[in-house]
XYZ file of C-alpha atoms in Angstrom:
519
model
C 145.417 133.093 84.208
C 144.655 132.706 87.962
C 142.693 135.945 87.954
C 140.758 134.723 84.892
C 139.596 131.556 86.678
C 138.903 133.540 89.863
C 136.643 135.881 87.912
C 134.832 132.931 86.347
C 134.306 131.449 89.792
C 132.959 134.749 91.165
C 130.645 135.128 88.141
C 129.449 131.556 88.615
C 128.674 132.149 92.299
C 126.953 135.447 91.491
C 124.848 133.769 88.814
C 123.835 130.971 91.180
C 122.816 133.486 93.835
C 120.742 135.400 91.303
C 119.086 132.133 90.235
C 118.374 131.284 93.904
C 116.921 134.745 94.488
C 114.686 134.382 91.431
C 113.347 131.097 92.813
C 112.670 132.455 96.316
C 109.316 134.222 96.504
C 108.607 136.500 99.434
C 104.858 136.342 100.057
C 104.874 140.006 101.126
C 105.953 140.922 97.576
C 102.730 139.365 96.316
C 100.554 141.272 98.760
C 100.375 138.991 101.806
C 99.396 140.577 105.098
C 101.564 139.725 108.104
C 99.702 141.882 110.598
C 96.878 139.437 111.518
C 94.514 141.022 108.990
C 93.048 139.500 105.871
C 93.103 135.932 104.594
C 96.256 135.005 102.727
C 95.109 131.753 101.127
C 95.024 133.111 97.579
C 98.356 134.912 97.891
C 100.085 131.772 99.159
C 98.506 129.741 96.367
C 99.777 132.296 93.827
C 103.300 132.132 95.322
C 103.364 128.315 95.099
C 102.097 128.342 91.506
C 104.613 131.010 90.542
C 107.526 129.017 92.035
C 106.213 125.821 90.506
C 106.063 127.401 87.033
C 109.837 127.936 87.285
C 110.464 124.325 88.146
C 110.259 124.823 91.914
C 111.579 127.142 94.600
C 111.028 128.531 98.075
C 107.941 130.356 99.319
C 109.305 132.602 102.040
C 107.396 133.934 105.082
C 109.248 136.756 106.913
C 108.423 137.527 110.551
C 104.834 138.421 111.190
C 101.432 136.879 111.752
C 99.653 135.405 108.671
C 96.041 134.191 108.577
C 95.320 131.534 105.950
C 93.174 128.681 104.839
C 94.534 125.403 103.432
C 97.877 125.370 101.635
C 98.089 122.917 98.736
C 101.669 122.089 97.806
C 103.348 121.381 94.462
C 106.469 119.365 93.652
C 109.859 120.956 94.293
C 108.414 123.544 96.697
C 109.762 124.556 100.107
C 107.728 126.567 102.596
C 110.246 128.566 104.600
C 108.669 129.946 107.753
C 111.319 132.214 109.230
C 111.932 132.907 112.936
C 109.199 135.240 114.128
C 106.758 134.173 111.440
C 103.486 132.568 112.453
C 100.965 130.924 110.159
C 97.535 130.883 111.794
C 95.004 128.646 110.093
C 91.383 129.730 109.869
C 88.846 127.849 111.975
C 86.054 128.514 109.464
C 85.162 125.033 108.277
C 83.950 126.322 104.892
C 87.512 127.403 104.054
C 88.486 123.708 103.850
C 85.962 122.899 101.134
C 85.723 121.331 98.607
C 86.532 118.039 100.291
C 89.542 116.144 98.994
C 91.026 112.658 98.906
C 92.203 111.712 102.379
C 92.666 108.904 104.870
C 91.010 109.179 108.293
C 92.108 106.829 111.071
C 93.236 104.275 108.548
C 90.186 104.453 106.239
C 90.273 106.017 102.772
C 87.693 108.799 102.548
C 86.879 112.146 100.927
C 87.059 114.745 103.645
C 87.856 118.350 104.585
C 91.162 119.503 103.117
C 94.053 119.082 105.548
C 95.648 122.411 106.413
C 98.877 121.665 104.515
C 98.221 119.061 101.830
C 99.487 117.448 98.641
C 99.153 114.300 96.578
C 101.568 112.573 94.185
C 104.385 115.093 94.725
C 108.145 114.959 95.108
C 110.810 117.068 96.775
C 108.638 119.066 99.198
C 109.632 120.685 102.464
C 108.285 122.733 105.378
C 111.223 124.328 107.207
C 112.219 127.279 109.412
C 112.213 128.444 112.965
C 108.671 129.833 112.757
C 105.360 128.520 114.071
C 102.158 127.187 112.573
C 98.973 127.287 114.649
C 95.950 125.164 113.806
C 93.490 126.952 116.108
C 92.044 123.546 116.858
C 89.654 124.565 119.623
C 86.695 125.136 117.311
C 87.347 121.724 115.666
C 87.738 119.872 118.960
C 84.125 120.693 119.841
C 83.014 118.366 117.071
C 85.021 115.293 118.043
C 81.742 113.673 119.074
C 78.733 114.685 116.963
C 75.437 112.979 117.622
C 71.767 113.661 118.134
C 72.362 115.246 121.521
C 73.909 118.380 120.028
C 71.813 118.496 116.885
C 74.727 118.443 114.438
C 74.378 114.942 113.079
C 72.918 116.511 109.924
C 75.147 119.543 109.601
C 75.850 120.622 106.040
C 79.434 119.360 106.437
C 78.413 115.919 107.621
C 75.767 115.679 104.892
C 78.418 116.561 102.315
C 80.755 113.982 103.787
C 78.063 111.294 103.542
C 77.254 112.272 99.990
C 80.877 111.843 98.915
C 81.490 108.635 100.889
C 78.515 106.467 100.031
C 80.743 103.643 98.875
C 83.509 104.000 101.457
C 84.959 100.730 102.713
C 84.217 101.363 106.393
C 85.901 99.583 109.333
C 84.477 96.346 110.669
C 82.858 98.132 113.608
C 79.668 99.981 112.541
C 78.837 103.565 113.290
C 82.301 105.014 112.802
C 81.076 108.016 110.802
C 78.093 108.745 113.014
C 80.187 108.672 116.149
C 82.287 111.689 115.197
C 82.760 114.793 113.137
C 85.637 114.027 110.746
C 88.159 116.752 111.506
C 91.050 117.095 109.027
C 94.677 116.283 109.810
C 96.955 119.320 110.126
C 99.639 118.199 107.664
C 98.858 115.330 105.306
C 100.616 114.216 102.149
C 99.565 111.221 100.036
C 101.913 109.249 97.782
C 104.725 111.752 97.942
C 108.487 111.170 97.628
C 111.264 113.039 99.415
C 109.357 114.931 102.136
C 111.101 117.040 104.799
C 109.655 118.809 107.828
C 112.364 120.510 109.851
C 112.776 122.865 112.799
C 109.269 124.324 112.872
C 106.916 124.571 115.877
C 103.338 123.275 115.501
C 100.516 123.957 117.961
C 96.792 123.356 118.353
C 96.200 120.704 115.722
C 92.540 119.957 114.954
C 93.242 116.209 114.620
C 96.426 114.230 113.887
C 99.268 116.692 113.442
C 101.792 115.272 110.915
C 100.236 112.447 108.903
C 102.085 111.374 105.707
C 100.356 108.530 103.862
C 101.909 106.138 101.325
C 105.014 108.331 101.190
C 108.658 107.379 100.678
C 111.803 109.003 102.099
C 110.318 111.098 104.868
C 112.498 113.155 107.214
C 111.003 114.865 110.277
C 113.792 116.538 112.243
C 114.118 119.079 115.042
C 110.442 120.009 115.304
C 108.289 120.898 118.273
C 104.646 119.844 118.561
C 102.658 121.228 121.460
C 98.949 120.431 121.553
C 96.997 120.887 124.800
C 94.809 118.081 126.149
C 92.484 117.609 123.190
C 90.780 114.748 121.283
C 92.929 112.709 118.878
C 95.612 115.390 118.533
C 98.397 112.839 117.926
C 101.854 114.192 117.138
C 103.471 112.323 114.233
C 101.543 109.515 112.519
C 103.283 108.215 109.390
C 100.928 105.669 107.790
C 101.920 103.037 105.262
C 105.149 104.923 104.486
C 108.608 103.607 103.584
C 111.964 104.900 104.804
C 110.943 107.305 107.534
C 113.328 109.125 109.892
C 112.026 111.018 112.950
C 114.740 112.673 115.027
C 115.610 115.350 117.553
C 112.032 116.417 118.233
C 109.904 117.465 121.217
C 106.294 116.292 121.363
C 103.561 117.018 123.936
C 100.043 116.274 122.755
C 96.494 115.184 123.664
C 96.822 111.659 122.288
C 99.752 109.480 121.141
C 103.060 111.256 120.564
C 104.413 109.159 117.673
C 102.301 106.427 116.121
C 103.135 103.989 113.317
C 100.065 102.874 111.349
C 99.130 101.090 108.117
C 95.376 101.188 107.685
C 92.307 99.886 109.470
C 90.410 96.664 109.027
C 88.970 95.962 105.525
C 90.183 99.256 104.025
C 93.711 98.722 105.324
C 93.826 95.118 104.169
C 92.561 96.088 100.707
C 95.237 98.768 100.275
C 97.783 96.444 101.894
C 100.718 98.902 102.064
C 102.925 98.335 105.127
C 104.727 100.811 107.279
C 108.377 99.805 106.878
C 111.908 100.966 107.576
C 111.254 103.604 110.270
C 113.931 105.104 112.524
C 112.886 107.127 115.574
C 115.696 108.610 117.655
C 116.692 111.368 120.077
C 113.118 112.524 120.764
C 111.454 113.720 123.961
C 107.766 113.054 124.683
C 106.176 114.891 127.617
C 102.445 114.343 127.452
C 100.327 111.873 125.524
C 98.574 108.529 125.760
C 101.690 106.779 124.430
C 105.295 107.688 123.789
C 105.850 105.624 120.651
C 102.899 103.509 119.556
C 102.380 100.921 116.825
C 98.740 100.496 115.867
C 95.991 99.974 116.472
C 95.429 100.637 112.769
C 98.104 98.247 111.410
C 96.142 96.118 108.934
C 98.743 96.617 106.168
C 101.524 95.436 108.438
C 104.459 97.121 110.223
C 108.046 95.939 109.845
C 111.649 96.963 110.328
C 111.341 99.595 113.058
C 114.151 101.001 115.218
C 113.390 103.231 118.251
C 116.329 104.516 120.291
C 117.690 107.195 122.618
C 114.346 108.708 123.585
C 112.844 110.174 126.786
C 109.215 109.683 127.797
C 108.237 111.842 130.781
C 104.608 111.788 131.985
C 103.008 109.862 129.119
C 100.269 107.343 129.968
C 102.316 104.554 128.399
C 105.816 104.259 127.013
C 106.294 101.774 124.185
C 102.866 100.556 123.141
C 101.878 98.092 120.443
C 98.142 97.536 120.091
C 95.749 95.664 117.826
C 92.599 93.591 117.955
C 90.723 90.798 116.225
C 89.542 91.986 112.810
C 92.598 94.175 112.114
C 94.810 91.589 110.421
C 98.365 92.594 109.558
C 101.735 91.591 111.020
C 104.023 93.674 113.283
C 107.557 92.281 113.052
C 111.230 93.139 113.351
C 111.034 95.907 115.941
C 114.088 97.031 117.957
C 113.757 99.369 120.942
C 116.774 100.471 122.983
C 118.164 103.130 125.295
C 114.894 104.594 126.537
C 114.336 106.602 129.747
C 110.754 106.651 131.049
C 109.640 108.677 134.025
C 106.221 108.951 135.686
C 104.502 106.594 133.200
C 100.892 106.374 134.343
C 99.991 102.854 133.145
C 102.549 100.570 131.468
C 106.110 101.267 130.430
C 105.936 98.475 127.818
C 102.701 97.037 126.500
C 102.096 94.585 123.629
C 98.311 94.261 123.509
C 96.370 92.209 120.972
C 93.127 92.783 122.864
C 92.771 96.510 122.330
C 89.114 96.025 121.365
C 86.764 93.303 122.592
C 86.123 90.395 120.281
C 85.324 86.682 120.485
C 87.880 84.078 119.590
C 87.704 83.158 115.884
C 89.501 80.918 113.366
C 92.807 82.283 112.060
C 92.245 84.237 108.842
C 93.252 87.520 107.167
C 91.414 89.200 110.057
C 93.891 87.801 112.587
C 96.689 90.157 113.618
C 100.164 88.975 114.579
C 103.049 90.342 116.708
C 106.455 88.724 116.431
C 110.228 89.370 116.593
C 110.215 92.338 118.996
C 113.321 93.139 121.058
C 113.365 95.773 123.831
C 116.503 96.559 125.837
C 118.136 99.183 128.053
C 115.045 100.811 129.540
C 115.056 102.689 132.843
C 112.625 104.811 134.824
C 109.418 104.692 136.839
C 105.938 103.463 136.003
C 102.832 101.715 137.288
C 103.273 98.359 135.527
C 106.599 97.473 133.949
C 105.245 95.413 131.042
C 102.203 93.590 129.771
C 102.491 91.128 126.895
C 98.993 89.942 125.961
C 98.331 87.816 122.863
C 95.299 85.931 121.586
C 94.298 82.331 122.156
C 94.382 81.691 118.421
C 97.509 83.820 117.782
C 99.998 84.097 120.656
C 102.592 86.866 120.563
C 105.862 85.251 119.466
C 109.593 85.765 119.868
C 109.801 88.663 122.289
C 112.837 89.732 124.306
C 113.023 92.137 127.254
C 116.547 92.697 128.548
C 118.441 95.137 130.748
C 115.333 96.732 132.222
C 115.713 98.785 135.419
C 112.505 100.351 136.738
C 110.619 101.329 139.852
C 107.001 100.266 139.584
C 103.845 99.187 141.339
C 103.359 96.025 139.263
C 105.764 93.725 137.480
C 105.819 91.903 134.145
C 102.710 90.071 132.919
C 102.851 87.589 130.023
C 99.783 85.803 128.630
C 99.085 83.932 125.404
C 102.657 84.105 124.203
C 105.524 81.874 123.122
C 109.288 82.152 122.804
C 109.635 84.872 125.430
C 113.007 85.862 126.874
C 113.216 87.916 130.085
C 116.852 88.607 130.916
C 118.791 90.913 133.278
C 115.783 92.724 134.670
C 115.840 94.719 137.902
C 112.452 96.042 138.844
C 111.280 97.191 142.256
C 107.622 96.111 142.581
C 105.466 95.437 145.605
C 101.856 94.776 144.533
C 102.348 91.743 142.295
C 104.803 88.917 141.721
C 107.883 90.127 139.863
C 107.043 87.940 136.879
C 103.600 86.486 136.050
C 103.015 84.170 133.078
C 99.971 82.238 131.974
C 99.001 80.314 128.832
C 102.514 80.555 127.457
C 105.305 78.278 126.238
C 109.034 78.418 125.710
C 109.906 80.953 128.390
C 113.480 81.829 129.330
C 113.660 83.697 132.649
C 117.120 84.722 133.837
C 118.688 87.282 136.160
C 115.457 88.756 137.543
C 115.726 90.893 140.649
C 113.236 92.742 142.843
C 114.413 94.876 145.804
C 110.932 95.886 146.934
C 109.476 92.432 147.560
C 106.085 91.892 149.139
C 106.401 88.775 151.278
C 102.826 87.881 150.428
C 103.752 87.665 146.728
C 105.919 85.115 144.971
C 108.924 86.056 142.855
C 107.740 84.109 139.754
C 104.163 82.952 139.236
C 103.268 80.509 136.435
C 99.906 79.138 135.299
C 99.288 76.830 132.334
C 102.792 77.244 130.891
C 105.213 74.767 129.341
C 108.878 74.525 128.325
C 110.204 77.035 130.885
C 113.833 77.688 131.822
C 114.469 79.574 135.085
C 118.136 80.121 135.895
C 120.834 82.463 137.190
C 118.516 84.274 139.565
C 119.596 85.625 142.973
C 116.480 87.042 144.701
C 117.087 89.752 147.235
C 114.449 88.046 149.335
C 111.313 86.042 148.654
C 108.855 84.033 150.681
C 108.249 81.870 147.623
C 110.553 81.795 144.643
C 108.272 79.917 142.220
C 104.504 79.691 142.585
C 102.580 77.285 140.372
C 98.857 77.788 139.809
C 96.613 75.011 138.509
C 97.695 71.625 137.238
C 98.523 72.347 133.582
C 102.138 73.493 133.940
C 104.653 71.303 132.093
C 108.394 70.849 131.720
C 109.681 73.578 134.021
C 113.395 73.553 134.814
C 114.824 75.536 137.741
C 118.611 75.434 137.888
C 121.715 77.391 138.832
C 119.851 79.872 141.015
C 121.074 81.299 144.306
C 118.023 80.868 146.535
C 119.593 81.342 149.941
C 117.358 84.385 150.633
C 114.236 82.455 149.737
C 111.998 80.938 152.410
C 110.284 78.470 150.058
C 111.571 77.408 146.632
C 108.304 76.178 145.132
C 104.614 76.291 145.944
C 101.737 74.496 144.232
C 101.718 71.400 142.019
C 105.431 70.702 141.422
C 105.044 67.456 139.522
C 106.459 68.924 136.303
C 109.282 70.948 137.947
C 112.924 69.844 137.755
C 115.297 71.420 140.314
C 119.074 71.186 139.908
C 122.246 72.987 140.989
C 120.438 75.640 143.062
C 122.022 77.164 146.165
C 119.648 77.061 149.111
């Protein structure tokens, strides 16, 4: 009886392996060339259709070098790019016609086909230890197309204009004329259960991985390496839900990871937020920003966790950016356990003035940042943090805690409310340690600076109200608290050890209450 069941088990396993083999299609068996000759677009399309006709399966690329045009996926299909296999995408623009439904920098358009593309699919994957190369150099030349190079009326741009006559363009005019609309490398629209794992991606023509309106997205263990190049962002999930990005290495010509949800009128019309994102255990080496939210965030961004990452040599670390006209709300963001080294500009920046615009009444065009908590950050940078809201919409409920950084400039807060700065050790020399203006409800505790400039105050306030300053023990300071102007109100300074301070306050101190300080 035992042998009977053992035989049944062996037969079952054998049958399952045969079924798996039948659903794995080796592209070489269909005539693909892996010796850098020929164009394999039709063979790959045939393999995907064949697997799809059986309910799904794996399209397998053994080691070798494959040249191809766009790959359009089907549901229940896995592209398996094995170690030693390289997919090289053609840089002949005609291969990416006819144009397809797409989204370009947060605006819905009809555009060149992305290199790997699909709409309204489920259960799709791109996996393996191989490499895909976008050969972006020819595309990068057209990042700025205008009358100076005679390509403003190229056949591709004329076709784009023909297909996009009724496009809901961003608020700022001239967005099409300013550039040649290069396609994203990998873009899926309205797909469910998407995985991209272990592959290496290089030389993207535009944004590299750009899922749109997708749900349950896993990006794990990948490498993206784009040289300095225009708009070659790494991973840009837009208006997606339940996204996990982990264990990846990214070095690109623009932002490394960016969370977006549409731009201006188009983004507000679609109104699909980016929500429930986890980003963890990633390393970013080159790029304008390590992890960025915006500036296209008109559909809103919420419930974001960023942890255990390293940014080394990016222009900025954590960056949230928007502007008047965007609309949308960024809320419930948690950032923790981040190491930043050699950050060129700001380690932390929350900027609602990314584009110039005049103050206007609050409306659907008004963006909002709130409920953002950043802790356990260490490293070196130019400016530690800049928190900059709008007159009509201050940034609200922000916490920076356990920050330890060497920098040139300290923390700047303007047009904000309900701001907590706690347990911060930053060595800065060119500015006051903390500067705040046009803000209310500030809680400033345990702030230290070991590289004090005696010409600068420790804390500088201008036009602020409802401020608590306590539990500080400055290493040294010529002036602990500097007050600019006459509009500061209800400032309480208590329980500080100021024995290393030459002067406790400077400026108009009429609204300052001092108590229980050691001097």
